[in-house]
Coordinates of C-alpha atoms and ligand atoms in Angstrom, one line a residue:
M251 CA 100.0 104.7 137.2
H252 CA 101.7 105.3 133.9
K253 CA 100.1 107.4 131.3
K254 CA 99.3 105.3 128.4
R255 CA 98.4 106.0 124.8
F256 CA 97.6 104.0 121.8
F257 CA 101.1 103.6 120.5
G258 CA 100.5 101.0 117.9
G259 CA 98.8 97.7 117.7
I260 CA 99.5 94.3 116.4
A261 CA 98.3 94.3 112.9
L262 CA 97.1 90.8 112.7
L263 CA 94.5 88.9 110.8
A264 CA 91.8 88.3 113.3
L265 CA 89.7 85.2 113.3
T266 CA 86.4 86.7 112.6
S267 CA 84.6 83.6 113.6
S268 CA 81.2 84.0 115.2
G269 CA 82.4 81.7 118.0
C270 CA 81.9 83.0 121.5
G271 CA 84.4 85.5 122.8
L272 CA 85.4 86.9 119.4
A273 CA 82.5 89.2 118.8
N274 CA 81.7 90.6 122.1
T275 CA 84.6 92.9 122.6
M276 CA 83.6 95.9 120.5
P277 CA 84.9 98.8 122.4
E278 CA 82.3 101.6 123.0
R279 CA 84.4 103.9 125.1
D280 CA 86.6 105.6 122.6
T281 CA 86.5 106.0 118.8
M282 CA 90.3 106.0 118.7
V283 CA 90.3 102.4 119.8
P284 CA 90.6 99.7 117.2
A285 CA 87.5 97.5 117.0
E286 CA 89.8 94.5 116.7
P287 CA 89.9 92.3 119.7
T288 CA 93.4 91.0 119.0
M289 CA 94.8 94.5 119.0
I290 CA 96.9 95.3 122.1
D291 CA 97.5 98.8 123.3
F292 CA 101.2 99.1 123.8
V293 CA 102.5 101.4 126.6
D294 CA 104.4 104.5 125.6
P295 CA 107.9 103.7 126.9
A296 CA 108.6 107.4 127.4
T297 CA 106.1 107.3 130.3
V298 CA 107.9 104.5 132.1
S299 CA 110.3 106.0 134.6
G300 CA 113.9 104.9 134.4
L301 CA 113.4 102.8 131.3
V302 CA 116.3 102.8 128.9
P303 CA 116.6 101.0 125.6
R304 CA 119.7 98.9 125.2
T305 CA 121.1 98.1 121.8
L306 CA 123.6 95.2 121.8
P307 CA 126.9 96.2 120.3
S308 CA 126.9 94.7 116.8
K309 CA 129.3 91.9 116.4
D310 CA 130.6 91.6 112.9
K311 CA 131.4 88.0 112.5
G312 CA 130.7 87.8 108.9
S313 CA 127.3 86.3 109.7
G314 CA 125.3 89.2 108.3
F315 CA 123.6 92.2 109.8
V316 CA 122.5 92.0 113.4
H317 CA 120.6 94.7 115.4
I318 CA 119.1 93.7 118.7
S319 CA 117.5 96.0 121.3
Y320 CA 115.5 95.5 124.4
P321 CA 114.3 97.7 127.3
Q322 CA 116.1 97.9 130.6
L323 CA 114.3 98.8 133.8
P324 CA 116.4 99.8 136.8
D325 CA 114.2 98.0 139.3
A326 CA 113.8 94.7 137.3
P327 CA 117.2 93.2 136.9
R328 CA 115.8 89.7 136.4
L329 CA 113.7 90.9 133.5
T330 CA 116.8 92.4 132.0
S331 CA 118.6 89.0 132.4
A332 CA 115.7 87.2 130.9
L333 CA 115.6 89.5 127.9
R334 CA 119.3 89.3 127.4
A335 CA 119.2 85.5 127.6
E336 CA 116.3 85.3 125.1
T337 CA 117.9 87.6 122.6
E338 CA 121.3 85.8 122.9
R339 CA 119.4 82.5 122.2
T340 CA 117.8 84.1 119.1
L341 CA 121.2 85.3 118.0
R342 CA 122.9 81.9 118.3
A343 CA 120.0 80.2 116.4
F344 CA 120.3 82.8 113.7
E345 CA 124.1 82.3 113.4
Q346 CA 123.7 78.6 113.1
A347 CA 120.9 78.9 110.6
T348 CA 122.7 81.4 108.4
E349 CA 126.1 79.9 108.1
H350 CA 125.7 79.5 104.4
A351 CA 123.0 82.1 103.7
A352 CA 123.7 85.1 101.6
G353 CA 123.2 88.5 103.2
P354 CA 121.2 87.3 106.2
E355 CA 119.9 89.8 108.7
L356 CA 118.5 89.6 112.3
N357 CA 116.5 92.4 113.8
V358 CA 115.0 92.4 117.3
D359 CA 113.0 95.2 118.7
W360 CA 110.4 95.5 121.4
Q361 CA 107.2 96.9 122.7
L362 CA 105.6 97.1 126.2
A363 CA 102.5 95.0 126.4
A364 CA 101.7 96.2 129.9
V365 CA 103.3 98.2 132.7
S366 CA 101.9 98.6 136.2
P367 CA 103.3 98.8 139.7
Q368 CA 102.8 95.0 139.7
V369 CA 103.9 93.7 136.3
V370 CA 105.8 94.5 133.1
G371 CA 105.2 92.7 129.8
V372 CA 107.8 93.0 127.0
R373 CA 107.0 91.9 123.5
L374 CA 110.1 91.0 121.5
R375 CA 109.6 91.2 117.8
T376 CA 112.1 89.4 115.7
G377 CA 112.6 89.7 112.0
Q378 CA 114.9 87.4 110.2
Y379 CA 116.0 87.6 106.6
L380 CA 117.5 84.4 105.3
G381 CA 117.8 85.2 101.7
A382 CA 114.2 84.9 100.4
G383 CA 112.3 87.4 102.5
W384 CA 111.6 88.4 106.0
G385 CA 110.2 86.0 108.6
N386 CA 108.7 87.6 111.6
S387 CA 108.1 86.2 115.1
T388 CA 107.1 87.5 118.5
K389 CA 107.7 86.4 122.0
T390 CA 106.3 88.1 125.1
L391 CA 108.1 87.9 128.5
W392 CA 106.4 88.8 131.7
Y393 CA 107.9 90.2 134.9
D394 CA 106.1 90.1 138.3
R395 CA 107.4 92.8 140.5
G396 CA 105.8 91.2 143.5
T397 CA 107.7 87.9 143.2
G398 CA 110.7 89.4 141.3
R399 CA 110.3 86.6 138.7
A400 CA 110.4 86.8 134.9
T401 CA 108.5 84.2 133.0
G402 CA 107.5 83.4 129.4
S403 CA 103.9 83.9 128.3
T404 CA 102.6 80.6 129.8
G405 CA 103.5 82.1 133.2
L406 CA 100.3 84.0 132.8
L407 CA 98.4 80.7 133.3
S408 CA 97.9 78.9 136.6
G409 CA 99.8 75.7 135.7
Q410 CA 100.4 72.9 133.2
T411 CA 96.7 71.9 133.1
A412 CA 95.7 75.5 132.3
V413 CA 98.3 75.6 129.6
Q414 CA 97.0 72.4 128.0
D415 CA 93.4 73.6 128.3
L416 CA 94.2 76.9 126.6
T417 CA 96.1 75.1 123.9
K418 CA 93.1 73.0 123.1
Q419 CA 90.8 75.9 123.2
V420 CA 92.9 78.1 120.9
E421 CA 93.3 75.1 118.5
T422 CA 89.5 74.7 118.3
R423 CA 89.1 78.4 117.5
L424 CA 91.8 78.2 114.8
A425 CA 90.3 75.1 113.3
E426 CA 87.1 76.9 112.7
R427 CA 89.0 79.0 110.3
Q428 CA 91.6 76.6 109.0
P429 CA 91.0 72.9 109.5
G430 CA 94.0 70.7 110.3
I431 CA 95.9 73.2 112.5
S432 CA 97.4 71.5 115.5
L433 CA 99.0 73.4 118.4
T434 CA 101.4 72.5 121.2
P435 CA 101.9 74.5 124.4
D436 CA 105.2 75.8 122.9
H437 CA 103.1 77.8 120.4
L438 CA 101.8 79.9 123.3
D439 CA 104.9 82.0 123.6
S440 CA 103.4 85.4 122.9
M441 CA 100.4 86.3 125.0
A442 CA 99.1 89.6 126.4
F443 CA 95.8 91.2 127.3
N444 CA 93.8 93.6 125.3
H445 CA 92.0 96.6 126.9
D446 CA 88.9 94.5 127.6
G447 CA 91.0 92.0 129.5
D448 CA 90.8 89.2 126.9
L449 CA 93.9 87.1 126.5
V450 CA 95.4 87.7 123.0
V451 CA 97.4 84.8 121.7
E452 CA 99.5 85.5 118.7
F453 CA 101.5 83.3 116.3
D454 CA 104.5 83.8 114.2
D455 CA 104.4 84.0 110.4
C456 CA 103.7 80.5 109.0
Q457 CA 104.0 79.0 112.4
V458 CA 100.8 77.1 112.8
G459 CA 99.2 77.3 109.3
P460 CA 100.0 78.1 105.7
C461 CA 101.8 81.4 105.2
S462 CA 98.9 82.5 103.0
L463 CA 96.8 83.0 106.2
G464 CA 99.0 85.9 107.2
R465 CA 99.6 86.6 110.8
L466 CA 97.3 85.0 113.2
A467 CA 96.0 85.9 116.6
V468 CA 93.1 84.8 118.8
A469 CA 91.4 86.7 121.6
V470 CA 90.2 84.4 124.4
P471 CA 87.9 85.8 127.0
A472 CA 89.8 86.0 130.2
D473 CA 87.2 84.0 132.2
Q474 CA 87.9 81.1 129.9
A475 CA 91.6 81.0 130.8
E476 CA 92.9 79.9 134.2
L477 CA 95.2 82.7 135.1
S478 CA 98.0 82.7 137.6
E479 CA 98.5 85.5 140.1
T480 CA 100.9 87.1 137.6
G481 CA 98.3 86.6 134.8
R482 CA 95.6 88.4 136.9
R483 CA 98.0 91.3 137.6
A484 CA 98.8 91.5 133.9
R485 CA 95.1 91.6 133.0
E486 CA 94.5 94.3 135.5
A487 CA 97.3 96.4 134.1
A488 CA 95.9 96.2 130.6
R489 CA 92.3 97.0 131.8
E490 CA 93.2 99.8 134.0
A491 CA 95.5 101.6 131.7
P492 CA 93.8 104.8 130.5
R493 CA 93.6 105.3 126.8
A494 CA 94.5 108.5 125.1
A495 CA 95.0 109.5 121.5
I496 CA 98.5 110.0 120.3
P497 CA 99.5 113.6 121.0
M498 CA 100.2 115.0 117.6
T499 CA 102.9 117.5 118.4
A500 CA 103.2 119.8 115.5
P501 CA 106.8 120.8 114.8
T502 CA 107.5 124.2 116.1
A503 CA 110.0 124.8 113.3
S504 CA 111.0 123.1 110.1
P505 CA 114.2 125.0 109.5
D506 CA 116.2 125.1 106.4
A507 CA 119.3 125.2 108.5
V508 CA 120.2 121.6 109.5
S509 CA 122.4 122.4 112.4
N510 CA 122.0 124.3 115.6
R511 CA 124.1 127.3 115.7
A512 CA 125.9 126.4 112.5
G513 CA 128.1 128.7 110.6
S514 CA 130.5 129.7 113.2
V515 CA 133.3 127.7 111.7
D516 CA 134.4 127.8 108.1
C517 CA 135.5 124.3 107.3
A518 CA 136.9 125.3 104.0
T519 CA 139.8 126.9 105.9
A520 CA 139.6 125.3 109.4
K521 CA 140.6 121.7 110.1
C522 CA 137.2 120.2 110.9
V523 CA 136.1 116.8 111.9
A524 CA 132.5 115.6 112.5
L525 CA 132.0 112.9 115.1
T526 CA 128.8 111.0 114.6
F527 CA 127.2 108.5 117.0
D528 CA 124.8 105.8 115.8
D529 CA 122.0 103.9 117.4
S530 CA 121.3 106.4 120.2
P531 CA 119.9 106.9 122.7
G532 CA 120.9 104.1 125.1
P533 CA 122.2 103.5 128.6
D534 CA 125.5 105.3 128.0
T535 CA 124.1 108.4 126.2
A536 CA 123.7 110.6 129.3
E537 CA 127.4 110.0 130.2
L538 CA 128.5 110.6 126.6
L539 CA 126.6 113.9 126.6
D540 CA 128.3 114.8 130.0
K541 CA 131.7 114.2 128.5
L542 CA 131.0 116.1 125.3
H543 CA 129.6 119.0 127.3
Q544 CA 132.7 119.1 129.6
A545 CA 134.8 119.3 126.5
K546 CA 132.5 121.8 124.8
A547 CA 132.4 119.5 121.8
R548 CA 129.5 119.0 119.4
A549 CA 128.5 116.0 117.5
T550 CA 125.8 114.5 115.3
F551 CA 123.6 111.8 116.7
F552 CA 121.9 109.3 114.4
T553 CA 119.0 108.2 116.6
V554 CA 116.9 105.0 116.1
G555 CA 113.2 106.0 116.3
G556 CA 112.3 103.2 118.7
N557 CA 114.9 104.3 121.1
A558 CA 114.1 107.9 120.7
A559 CA 110.5 107.4 121.5
A560 CA 111.5 105.7 124.7
R561 CA 113.8 108.5 125.8
P562 CA 112.8 111.8 124.3
D563 CA 114.4 113.5 127.2
L564 CA 117.8 112.5 126.0
L565 CA 117.1 113.8 122.5
R566 CA 116.0 117.1 124.1
R567 CA 119.3 117.2 125.9
M568 CA 121.3 116.6 122.7
S569 CA 119.5 119.4 121.0
A570 CA 119.8 121.8 123.9
E571 CA 123.5 121.2 124.2
G572 CA 124.1 122.0 120.6
H573 CA 124.3 118.6 119.0
L574 CA 122.5 117.7 115.9
V575 CA 119.8 115.1 116.1
A576 CA 119.4 113.0 113.0
N577 CA 117.4 110.1 111.7
H578 CA 118.6 106.5 111.7
T579 CA 115.3 104.9 110.8
W580 CA 112.7 103.5 113.2
D581 CA 113.9 99.9 113.6
H582 CA 117.3 99.8 112.0
R583 CA 116.7 97.3 109.2
D584 CA 118.9 97.1 106.1
L585 CA 116.8 99.4 103.8
S586 CA 118.1 97.7 100.7
K587 CA 115.9 94.7 101.5
L588 CA 112.8 96.8 101.9
S589 CA 110.2 98.2 99.5
S590 CA 110.0 101.9 99.0
S591 CA 106.9 102.1 101.1
R592 CA 108.6 100.4 104.0
I593 CA 111.7 102.6 103.7
T594 CA 109.4 105.7 103.8
D595 CA 107.6 104.2 106.8
S596 CA 110.8 103.6 108.7
F597 CA 112.3 107.1 108.1
G598 CA 108.8 108.6 108.7
R599 CA 108.2 107.0 112.0
A600 CA 111.7 107.9 113.2
E601 CA 111.1 111.5 112.0
D602 CA 107.9 111.7 114.1
A603 CA 109.7 110.4 117.2
V604 CA 112.5 113.0 116.8
T605 CA 110.1 115.8 115.9
T606 CA 107.9 115.0 118.9
A607 CA 110.9 115.1 121.2
I608 CA 112.8 118.2 120.0
G609 CA 110.2 120.2 118.1
E610 CA 112.3 120.2 115.0
T611 CA 112.3 117.9 112.0
P612 CA 115.6 116.2 111.3
R613 CA 117.0 116.8 107.9
L614 CA 119.9 114.3 107.9
A615 CA 119.6 110.6 107.9
R616 CA 121.9 107.6 107.9
A617 CA 120.9 104.3 106.5
P618 CA 121.5 101.3 108.8
Y619 CA 124.7 99.5 107.9
G620 CA 125.3 102.3 105.3
A621 CA 123.2 100.4 102.9
V622 CA 122.2 103.1 100.4
T623 CA 120.4 102.1 97.2
K624 CA 118.7 104.2 94.5
D625 CA 115.4 103.5 96.2
V626 CA 116.8 104.8 99.5
Q627 CA 118.0 107.9 97.8
D628 CA 114.7 108.5 96.0
V629 CA 112.8 108.1 99.3
A630 CA 115.2 110.4 101.1
R631 CA 114.8 113.0 98.4
H632 CA 111.1 112.8 98.7
L633 CA 111.2 113.2 102.5
G634 CA 113.8 116.0 102.4
L635 CA 116.6 114.1 104.0
A636 CA 120.2 114.3 103.1
L637 CA 122.0 111.0 103.5
V638 CA 125.2 110.8 105.6
G639 CA 127.8 108.0 105.3
W640 CA 131.2 108.1 106.9
D641 CA 134.8 107.8 105.8
V642 CA 136.5 107.0 109.2
E643 CA 135.3 104.3 111.7
G644 CA 136.8 102.0 114.3
K645 CA 137.5 102.0 118.0
A646 CA 137.2 105.4 119.5
Q647 CA 140.8 105.4 120.8
D648 CA 142.1 104.8 117.3
I649 CA 140.2 107.7 115.7
P650 CA 142.9 110.4 116.2
K651 CA 145.3 108.3 114.2
K652 CA 142.8 107.7 111.4
V653 CA 141.3 111.1 111.1
H654 CA 141.9 113.7 108.3
P655 CA 140.5 117.2 107.7
G656 CA 136.8 116.9 106.7
A657 CA 136.4 113.4 108.1
I658 CA 133.0 112.1 109.0
V659 CA 133.7 109.7 111.9
R660 CA 131.3 107.0 112.7
L661 CA 131.1 105.7 116.3
R662 CA 128.4 103.8 118.1
D663 CA 126.5 104.9 121.2
T664 CA 126.1 101.3 122.3
G665 CA 129.0 100.7 124.6
G666 CA 130.7 102.1 127.6
A667 CA 134.2 101.7 126.0
T668 CA 133.4 104.5 123.5
V669 CA 132.2 106.8 126.2
A670 CA 135.3 106.1 128.4
A671 CA 137.6 106.9 125.5
I672 CA 135.9 110.1 124.4
P673 CA 137.7 112.7 126.7
A674 CA 141.1 111.5 125.6
V675 CA 140.0 111.4 121.9
L676 CA 138.7 114.9 122.0
K677 CA 141.8 116.2 123.7
K678 CA 144.0 114.6 121.1
L679 CA 142.0 115.8 118.2
R680 CA 142.1 119.4 119.5
G681 CA 145.8 119.0 120.2
N682 CA 146.2 118.2 116.5
G683 CA 144.4 121.4 115.6
Y684 CA 141.0 120.0 114.8
T685 CA 137.7 121.8 115.3
L686 CA 134.7 119.5 116.2
V687 CA 131.6 120.3 114.2
T688 CA 128.3 118.8 113.3
V689 CA 127.9 117.3 109.8
P690 CA 126.2 120.2 108.1
E691 CA 128.9 122.5 109.4
L692 CA 131.4 120.5 107.4
Y693 CA 129.6 121.6 104.2
G694 CA 129.0 125.1 105.4
T695 CA 127.3 127.4 103.0
T696 CA 127.5 124.8 100.3
G697 CA 124.7 123.1 102.1
M698 CA 123.5 119.6 101.7
Q699 CA 120.8 118.3 99.4
A700 CA 118.0 115.9 100.0
G701 CA 118.6 112.5 98.5
R702 CA 122.3 112.9 98.1
L703 CA 124.8 110.8 100.0
Y704 CA 127.6 112.6 101.8
R705 CA 130.5 110.4 103.0
S706 CA 133.2 113.0 103.7
G707 CA 133.8 116.7 103.9
A708 CA 137.3 116.2 102.6
D709 CA 136.4 117.9 99.4
V710 CA 134.7 120.8 101.0
T711 CA 137.3 123.3 99.9
R712 CA 136.1 122.6 96.3
R713 CA 132.6 123.6 97.5
A714 CA 131.1 120.4 96.0
P715 CA 129.3 117.7 97.9
L716 CA 130.4 114.2 97.2
T717 CA 127.7 111.9 95.8
Ligands
NI1046 NI1 123.3 101.8 113.2

């Protein structure tokens, strides 16, 4: 059985009605447990063997910023196909809806609602920015390892009649709080079980009631829902998962030095180039690390916290092999659309994930999409993070033609094509006299300051960071 910890919950406005089933789920076992019946304990993805987060390569079609990730399990190909199909549907709908919108953004990330030898539940969380603010929605897909089938949330129920019954039941509960709410079975697209085995039904922002209600969820006692075989397995998985507090790993070091083994190269005189990889770790990271290792090259990895938390082993490998592990926020949203507190939260959660993995606090960060504002710089200064941009990007194979001494090259760790091209790229760069370094090595003894933005080391001979 997978080790499980309280990894976050759904912060939802609960219906605190005195109706049956809503008040009888106060947990007594563990003070760490939220007393909120609509809270779900998500499974720590790092405890799920073979899981790897996949980030879809971003397609820049002028339709705004898009970042989509979902988990891949080696023994559940149909779950992977279902997640891919679902996220592609979301992307198409977003592209149609935002044809004329200014600065739209789509962000999909995920959590594990349950994992057992029998079932897997994946909660996809979608944020869409269409110009006026973020709209959030969730959808939970279930995979039954016994039947090899993936279903939507209504697959937890025993059939159409059970779906209709639950719709009515949830509608009645919601009506106690907000008269006039009417539900259809389509609204039941994000369901999972809490630790007590109650079925938690959650709704998207503004989906079934006025937006002023906030986010809504209802916990239905499991004996009041007709569960399918998959549903019963999912309920067991949630009930049996042991709970544990989050292990608070204290950083073993919080070094001033921002690079492992930095200082061996003087980039004021040598021809240096810093390769940086964004959005790690993912399915191709291990192979990328193999190739860098074979070539004895070092790089800087801007890791997304959600991915890092799923595969801390890959971060440990990066660090052990001399690469620099840096912060690329928790969920890869355009920070210029977020408040300072949300920016702090996104960097902070990613920092925790990296620190837990490698025992060192990252001191460099890159803003998703390179979107750096004064707020972002202020937060970074406060958190002790130097911001890193880039001055060369493109397809990996074109990099040797574009590069110049002191370049910061941005590549993405989200596609096999980059990995395949890397050995030839490294060979060519070295053939042209370049030394491959991490970003802080470009700046050498000049150092890098928190809150400043560094786009290129080309000026390093003047011993002055660019702002
Ligand atoms: Ni990125």
